[in-house]
Amino acid sequence: MIRVVFNQKGGVGKSTICSNLAAIAASEGKRTLIIDLDSQCNTSAYLLGNDYKVDFSAAEFFEQTLNIIMKGRPYHDFIVQTAFPNLAIMPASELLGELIVKLEQRHKIYKLRDAMVKLRRDYDEIYIDTPPAFNFYSLSALIAADTCLIPFDCDDFSRRGLYSLLANIEETRQDHNDKLRVEGIVVNQYQGQASLPKKLVAELRSENLPILNTLIHSSVKVKESHNISQPLINCAPKHKVTLQFCDLYAEISA
């Protein structure tokens, strides 16, 4: 299973959702890989620490595709093991932003998919975190993935962007990856006591959009887990939000 977590809007919790679902999969004994394609490096910092340093990253992986060489580095050279059992990551780098124009000009959009053909033999689940834009990296991820999860925070700006996001995913499915399917929309940072979130979720469901049943509530515990670079299942396994992530994982794995 290759799952991409994608939204064109920033601040909706992509990295949090991607990291915590992958950590739950790893905690259940599944060989799990995260690929971080966001030059902000939030997922990489979450799992490796804010001051992480690696010899090779996703940037070097893509840079290698620009070189006409007989044999490049094997894919596993760009992957590092986290401190958590069964959980590995291809970390991001700020250099991703510098490469994007060259990659677009050289039409390297299928290179990630080619890598996934080999990497999926070694992992039970692969999660791809994407930048908050419909660009080369997010398109590469959608082409390489089996399914797409869409984080959604309950405000009107997110709702307006949801329709163009779904259209872009459908266009990618038709043009590049006919096996791609939207796994669902994850309502994140939900505030159950406020009226607007309830209203928005009800309206989206009335439009038959694929809103998942599990709602991820707002909690300071999420920020605390970011601060200590430990996913919730590792630092607070009994917390309410951790259990919601476990429910979400069970829902999409059913």
GROMACS .gro file of C-alpha atoms in nm:
model
  254
    1MET     CA    1   0.000   0.000   0.000
    2ILE     CA    2   0.136   0.338  -0.104
    3ARG     CA    3  -0.060   0.624   0.046
    4VAL     CA    4  -0.006   0.994  -0.029
    5VAL     CA    5  -0.121   1.263   0.213
    6PHE     CA    6  -0.200   1.574   0.013
    7ASN     CA    7  -0.367   1.911   0.032
    8GLN     CA    8  -0.281   2.225  -0.163
    9LYS     CA    9  -0.342   2.434   0.149
   10GLY     CA   10  -0.080   2.462   0.421
   11GLY     CA   11  -0.142   2.425   0.792
   12VAL     CA   12  -0.399   2.147   0.762
   13GLY     CA   13  -0.193   1.881   0.941
   14LYS     CA   14  -0.045   1.680   0.654
   15SER     CA   15   0.279   1.604   0.833
   16THR     CA   16   0.105   1.521   1.160
   17ILE     CA   17  -0.139   1.283   0.993
   18CYS     CA   18   0.126   1.120   0.776
   19SER     CA   19   0.371   1.068   1.063
   20ASN     CA   20   0.119   0.938   1.314
   21LEU     CA   21  -0.052   0.695   1.080
   22ALA     CA   22   0.286   0.559   0.973
   23ALA     CA   23   0.396   0.529   1.337
   24ILE     CA   24   0.082   0.333   1.421
   25ALA     CA   25   0.144   0.098   1.129
   26ALA     CA   26   0.502   0.047   1.250
   27SER     CA   27   0.383  -0.014   1.608
   28GLU     CA   28   0.168  -0.297   1.474
   29GLY     CA   29   0.476  -0.462   1.328
   30LYS     CA   30   0.439  -0.348   0.969
   31ARG     CA   31   0.753  -0.252   0.781
   32THR     CA   32   0.677   0.114   0.719
   33LEU     CA   33   0.844   0.384   0.512
   34ILE     CA   34   0.773   0.757   0.495
   35ILE     CA   35   0.892   0.968   0.203
   36ASP     CA   36   0.905   1.339   0.284
   37LEU     CA   37   0.878   1.556  -0.027
   38ASP     CA   38   0.811   1.887   0.148
   39SER     CA   39   1.110   2.124   0.157
   40GLN     CA   40   0.981   2.255   0.492
   41CYS     CA   41   1.098   1.918   0.630
   42ASN     CA   42   0.832   1.902   0.903
   43THR     CA   43   0.781   1.526   0.886
   44SER     CA   44   1.155   1.463   0.887
   45ALA     CA   45   1.207   1.688   1.189
   46TYR     CA   46   0.912   1.523   1.367
   47LEU     CA   47   1.062   1.176   1.333
   48LEU     CA   48   1.437   1.248   1.335
   49GLY     CA   49   1.463   1.557   1.555
   50ASN     CA   50   1.488   1.923   1.461
   51ASP     CA   51   1.864   1.908   1.410
   52TYR     CA   52   1.871   1.592   1.203
   53LYS     CA   53   2.156   1.549   0.956
   54VAL     CA   54   2.174   1.286   0.683
   55ASP     CA   55   2.415   1.217   0.402
   56PHE     CA   56   2.143   1.163   0.144
   57SER     CA   57   1.781   1.275   0.126
   58ALA     CA   58   1.488   1.292  -0.115
   59ALA     CA   59   1.666   1.585  -0.280
   60GLU     CA   60   1.968   1.370  -0.365
   61PHE     CA   61   1.736   1.097  -0.488
   62PHE     CA   62   1.578   1.335  -0.740
   63GLU     CA   63   1.908   1.503  -0.823
   64GLN     CA   64   2.046   1.164  -0.920
   65THR     CA   65   1.775   1.130  -1.183
   66LEU     CA   66   1.914   1.440  -1.357
   67ASN     CA   67   2.252   1.280  -1.412
   68ILE     CA   68   2.309   1.059  -1.712
   69ILE     CA   69   2.494   0.778  -1.540
   70MET     CA   70   2.502   0.407  -1.594
   71LYS     CA   71   2.425   0.318  -1.234
   72GLY     CA   72   2.324   0.548  -0.951
   73ARG     CA   73   2.302   0.491  -0.580
   74PRO     CA   74   2.055   0.221  -0.471
   75TYR     CA   75   1.729   0.356  -0.336
   76HIS     CA   76   1.803   0.240   0.018
   77ASP     CA   77   2.097   0.481   0.038
   78PHE     CA   78   1.843   0.763   0.064
   79ILE     CA   79   1.651   0.600   0.350
   80VAL     CA   80   1.735   0.613   0.721
   81GLN     CA   81   1.591   0.419   1.012
   82THR     CA   82   1.415   0.626   1.278
   83ALA     CA   83   1.442   0.561   1.651
   84PHE     CA   84   1.110   0.376   1.629
   85PRO     CA   85   1.105   0.006   1.535
   86ASN     CA   86   0.984  -0.077   1.183
   87LEU     CA   87   0.972   0.290   1.082
   88ALA     CA   88   1.211   0.430   0.819
   89ILE     CA   89   1.211   0.760   0.631
   90MET     CA   90   1.349   0.915   0.315
   91PRO     CA   91   1.397   1.259   0.469
   92ALA     CA   92   1.338   1.590   0.300
   93SER     CA   93   1.586   1.869   0.239
   94GLU     CA   94   1.555   2.238   0.165
   95LEU     CA   95   1.735   2.157  -0.162
   96LEU     CA   96   1.409   2.010  -0.296
   97GLY     CA   97   1.293   2.361  -0.379
   98GLU     CA   98   1.606   2.437  -0.579
   99LEU     CA   99   1.566   2.127  -0.798
  100ILE     CA  100   1.204   2.161  -0.900
  101VAL     CA  101   1.256   2.367  -1.219
  102LYS     CA  102   1.525   2.131  -1.350
  103LEU     CA  103   1.311   1.827  -1.274
  104GLU     CA  104   1.013   1.977  -1.455
  105GLN     CA  105   1.222   2.072  -1.757
  106ARG     CA  106   1.370   1.723  -1.781
  107HIS     CA  107   1.032   1.550  -1.739
  108LYS     CA  108   1.131   1.340  -1.437
  109ILE     CA  109   0.772   1.307  -1.314
  110TYR     CA  110   0.769   0.924  -1.320
  111LYS     CA  111   1.096   0.862  -1.134
  112LEU     CA  112   0.932   0.831  -0.793
  113ARG     CA  113   0.684   0.578  -0.932
  114ASP     CA  114   0.974   0.376  -1.073
  115ALA     CA  115   1.138   0.373  -0.730
  116MET     CA  116   0.815   0.261  -0.563
  117VAL     CA  117   0.802  -0.049  -0.784
  118LYS     CA  118   1.117  -0.171  -0.609
  119LEU     CA  119   1.068  -0.021  -0.262
  120ARG     CA  120   0.723  -0.170  -0.213
  121ARG     CA  121   0.884  -0.514  -0.211
  122ASP     CA  122   1.062  -0.423   0.113
  123TYR     CA  123   0.784  -0.238   0.296
  124ASP     CA  124   0.429  -0.327   0.393
  125GLU     CA  125   0.313   0.035   0.390
  126ILE     CA  126   0.460   0.349   0.234
  127TYR     CA  127   0.341   0.701   0.321
  128ILE     CA  128   0.430   1.007   0.113
  129ASP     CA  129   0.411   1.354   0.263
  130THR     CA  130   0.375   1.632   0.007
  131PRO     CA  131   0.425   2.009  -0.014
  132PRO     CA  132   0.117   2.236   0.018
  133ALA     CA  133   0.098   2.293  -0.357
  134PHE     CA  134   0.003   2.108  -0.672
  135ASN     CA  135   0.357   2.095  -0.809
  136PHE     CA  136   0.615   1.850  -0.940
  137TYR     CA  137   0.655   1.668  -0.607
  138SER     CA  138   0.287   1.631  -0.523
  139LEU     CA  139   0.213   1.519  -0.879
  140SER     CA  140   0.500   1.267  -0.860
  141ALA     CA  141   0.351   1.134  -0.536
  142LEU     CA  142   0.001   1.101  -0.681
  143ILE     CA  143   0.139   0.917  -0.982
  144ALA     CA  144   0.329   0.678  -0.754
  145ALA     CA  145   0.050   0.615  -0.500
  146ASP     CA  146  -0.237   0.371  -0.465
  147THR     CA  147  -0.453   0.603  -0.255
  148CYS     CA  148  -0.476   0.964  -0.141
  149LEU     CA  149  -0.575   1.098   0.199
  150ILE     CA  150  -0.687   1.461   0.212
  151PRO     CA  151  -0.647   1.648   0.543
  152PHE     CA  152  -0.913   1.911   0.601
  153ASP     CA  153  -0.937   2.167   0.877
  154CYS     CA  154  -1.277   2.315   0.939
  155ASP     CA  155  -1.274   2.661   0.790
  156ASP     CA  156  -1.429   2.818   0.483
  157PHE     CA  157  -1.095   2.870   0.306
  158SER     CA  158  -1.022   2.498   0.325
  159ARG     CA  159  -1.366   2.420   0.193
  160ARG     CA  160  -1.322   2.650  -0.108
  161GLY     CA  161  -0.995   2.483  -0.197
  162LEU     CA  162  -1.133   2.132  -0.159
  163TYR     CA  163  -1.316   2.127  -0.490
  164SER     CA  164  -1.016   2.231  -0.702
  165LEU     CA  165  -0.803   1.983  -0.507
  166LEU     CA  166  -1.039   1.697  -0.590
  167ALA     CA  167  -1.043   1.808  -0.954
  168ASN     CA  168  -0.663   1.800  -0.969
  169ILE     CA  169  -0.655   1.452  -0.818
  170GLU     CA  170  -0.914   1.330  -1.068
  171GLU     CA  171  -0.719   1.481  -1.358
  172THR     CA  172  -0.406   1.304  -1.235
  173ARG     CA  173  -0.598   0.978  -1.212
  174GLN     CA  174  -0.724   1.010  -1.568
  175ASP     CA  175  -0.394   1.126  -1.720
  176HIS     CA  176  -0.128   0.939  -1.524
  177ASN     CA  177  -0.251   0.682  -1.271
  178ASP     CA  178  -0.585   0.516  -1.335
  179LYS     CA  179  -0.549   0.306  -1.017
  180LEU     CA  180  -0.536   0.610  -0.790
  181ARG     CA  181  -0.834   0.653  -0.560
  182VAL     CA  182  -0.925   0.905  -0.294
  183GLU     CA  183  -0.928   0.713   0.031
  184GLY     CA  184  -1.109   0.985   0.215
  185ILE     CA  185  -1.105   1.334   0.363
  186VAL     CA  186  -0.964   1.352   0.716
  187VAL     CA  187  -1.126   1.618   0.933
  188ASN     CA  188  -0.837   1.745   1.144
  189GLN     CA  189  -0.807   1.992   1.434
  190TYR     CA  190  -1.178   1.944   1.496
  191GLN     CA  191  -1.342   2.150   1.770
  192GLY     CA  192  -1.655   1.969   1.875
  193GLN     CA  193  -1.785   2.253   2.094
  194ALA     CA  194  -1.792   2.505   1.809
  195SER     CA  195  -2.086   2.531   1.571
  196LEU     CA  196  -1.895   2.607   1.248
  197PRO     CA  197  -1.699   2.278   1.230
  198LYS     CA  198  -2.017   2.074   1.282
  199LYS     CA  199  -2.195   2.276   1.014
  200LEU     CA  200  -1.913   2.239   0.760
  201VAL     CA  201  -1.876   1.866   0.813
  202ALA     CA  202  -2.251   1.812   0.782
  203GLU     CA  203  -2.266   2.016   0.461
  204LEU     CA  204  -1.972   1.830   0.304
  205ARG     CA  205  -2.132   1.497   0.391
  206SER     CA  206  -2.460   1.614   0.237
  207GLU     CA  207  -2.264   1.670  -0.087
  208ASN     CA  208  -2.156   1.304  -0.075
  209LEU     CA  209  -1.790   1.394  -0.037
  210PRO     CA  210  -1.583   1.109   0.114
  211ILE     CA  211  -1.556   1.244   0.469
  212LEU     CA  212  -1.409   0.974   0.691
  213ASN     CA  213  -1.599   0.889   1.008
  214THR     CA  214  -1.306   0.946   1.243
  215LEU     CA  215  -1.258   1.310   1.344
  216ILE     CA  216  -0.918   1.420   1.479
  217HIS     CA  217  -0.972   1.676   1.755
  218SER     CA  218  -0.751   1.970   1.841
  219SER     CA  219  -0.512   1.909   2.129
  220VAL     CA  220  -0.198   2.064   2.271
  221LYS     CA  221  -0.064   1.707   2.302
  222VAL     CA  222  -0.002   1.708   1.926
  223LYS     CA  223   0.227   2.011   1.955
  224GLU     CA  224   0.400   1.852   2.252
  225SER     CA  225   0.470   1.540   2.045
  226HIS     CA  226   0.619   1.761   1.773
  227ASN     CA  227   0.841   1.931   2.029
  228ILE     CA  228   0.992   1.605   2.156
  229SER     CA  229   1.000   1.443   1.809
  230GLN     CA  230   0.788   1.146   1.908
  231PRO     CA  231   0.466   1.036   1.739
  232LEU     CA  232   0.165   1.016   1.966
  233ILE     CA  233   0.155   0.636   1.973
  234ASN     CA  234   0.505   0.643   2.121
  235CYS     CA  235   0.479   0.932   2.366
  236ALA     CA  236   0.111   0.920   2.471
  237PRO     CA  237  -0.044   0.590   2.364
  238LYS     CA  238  -0.357   0.633   2.578
  239HIS     CA  239  -0.432   0.996   2.495
  240LYS     CA  240  -0.767   1.077   2.334
  241VAL     CA  241  -0.613   1.207   2.010
  242THR     CA  242  -0.381   0.906   1.988
  243LEU     CA  243  -0.682   0.678   2.009
  244GLN     CA  244  -0.853   0.883   1.739
  245PHE     CA  245  -0.551   0.830   1.513
  246CYS     CA  246  -0.571   0.459   1.590
  247ASP     CA  247  -0.939   0.464   1.492
  248LEU     CA  248  -0.851   0.648   1.173
  249TYR     CA  249  -0.585   0.392   1.089
  250ALA     CA  250  -0.832   0.110   1.150
  251GLU     CA  251  -1.093   0.284   0.934
  252ILE     CA  252  -0.866   0.326   0.630
  253SER     CA  253  -0.716  -0.021   0.676
  254ALA     CA  254  -1.051  -0.199   0.685
   0.00000   0.00000   0.00000
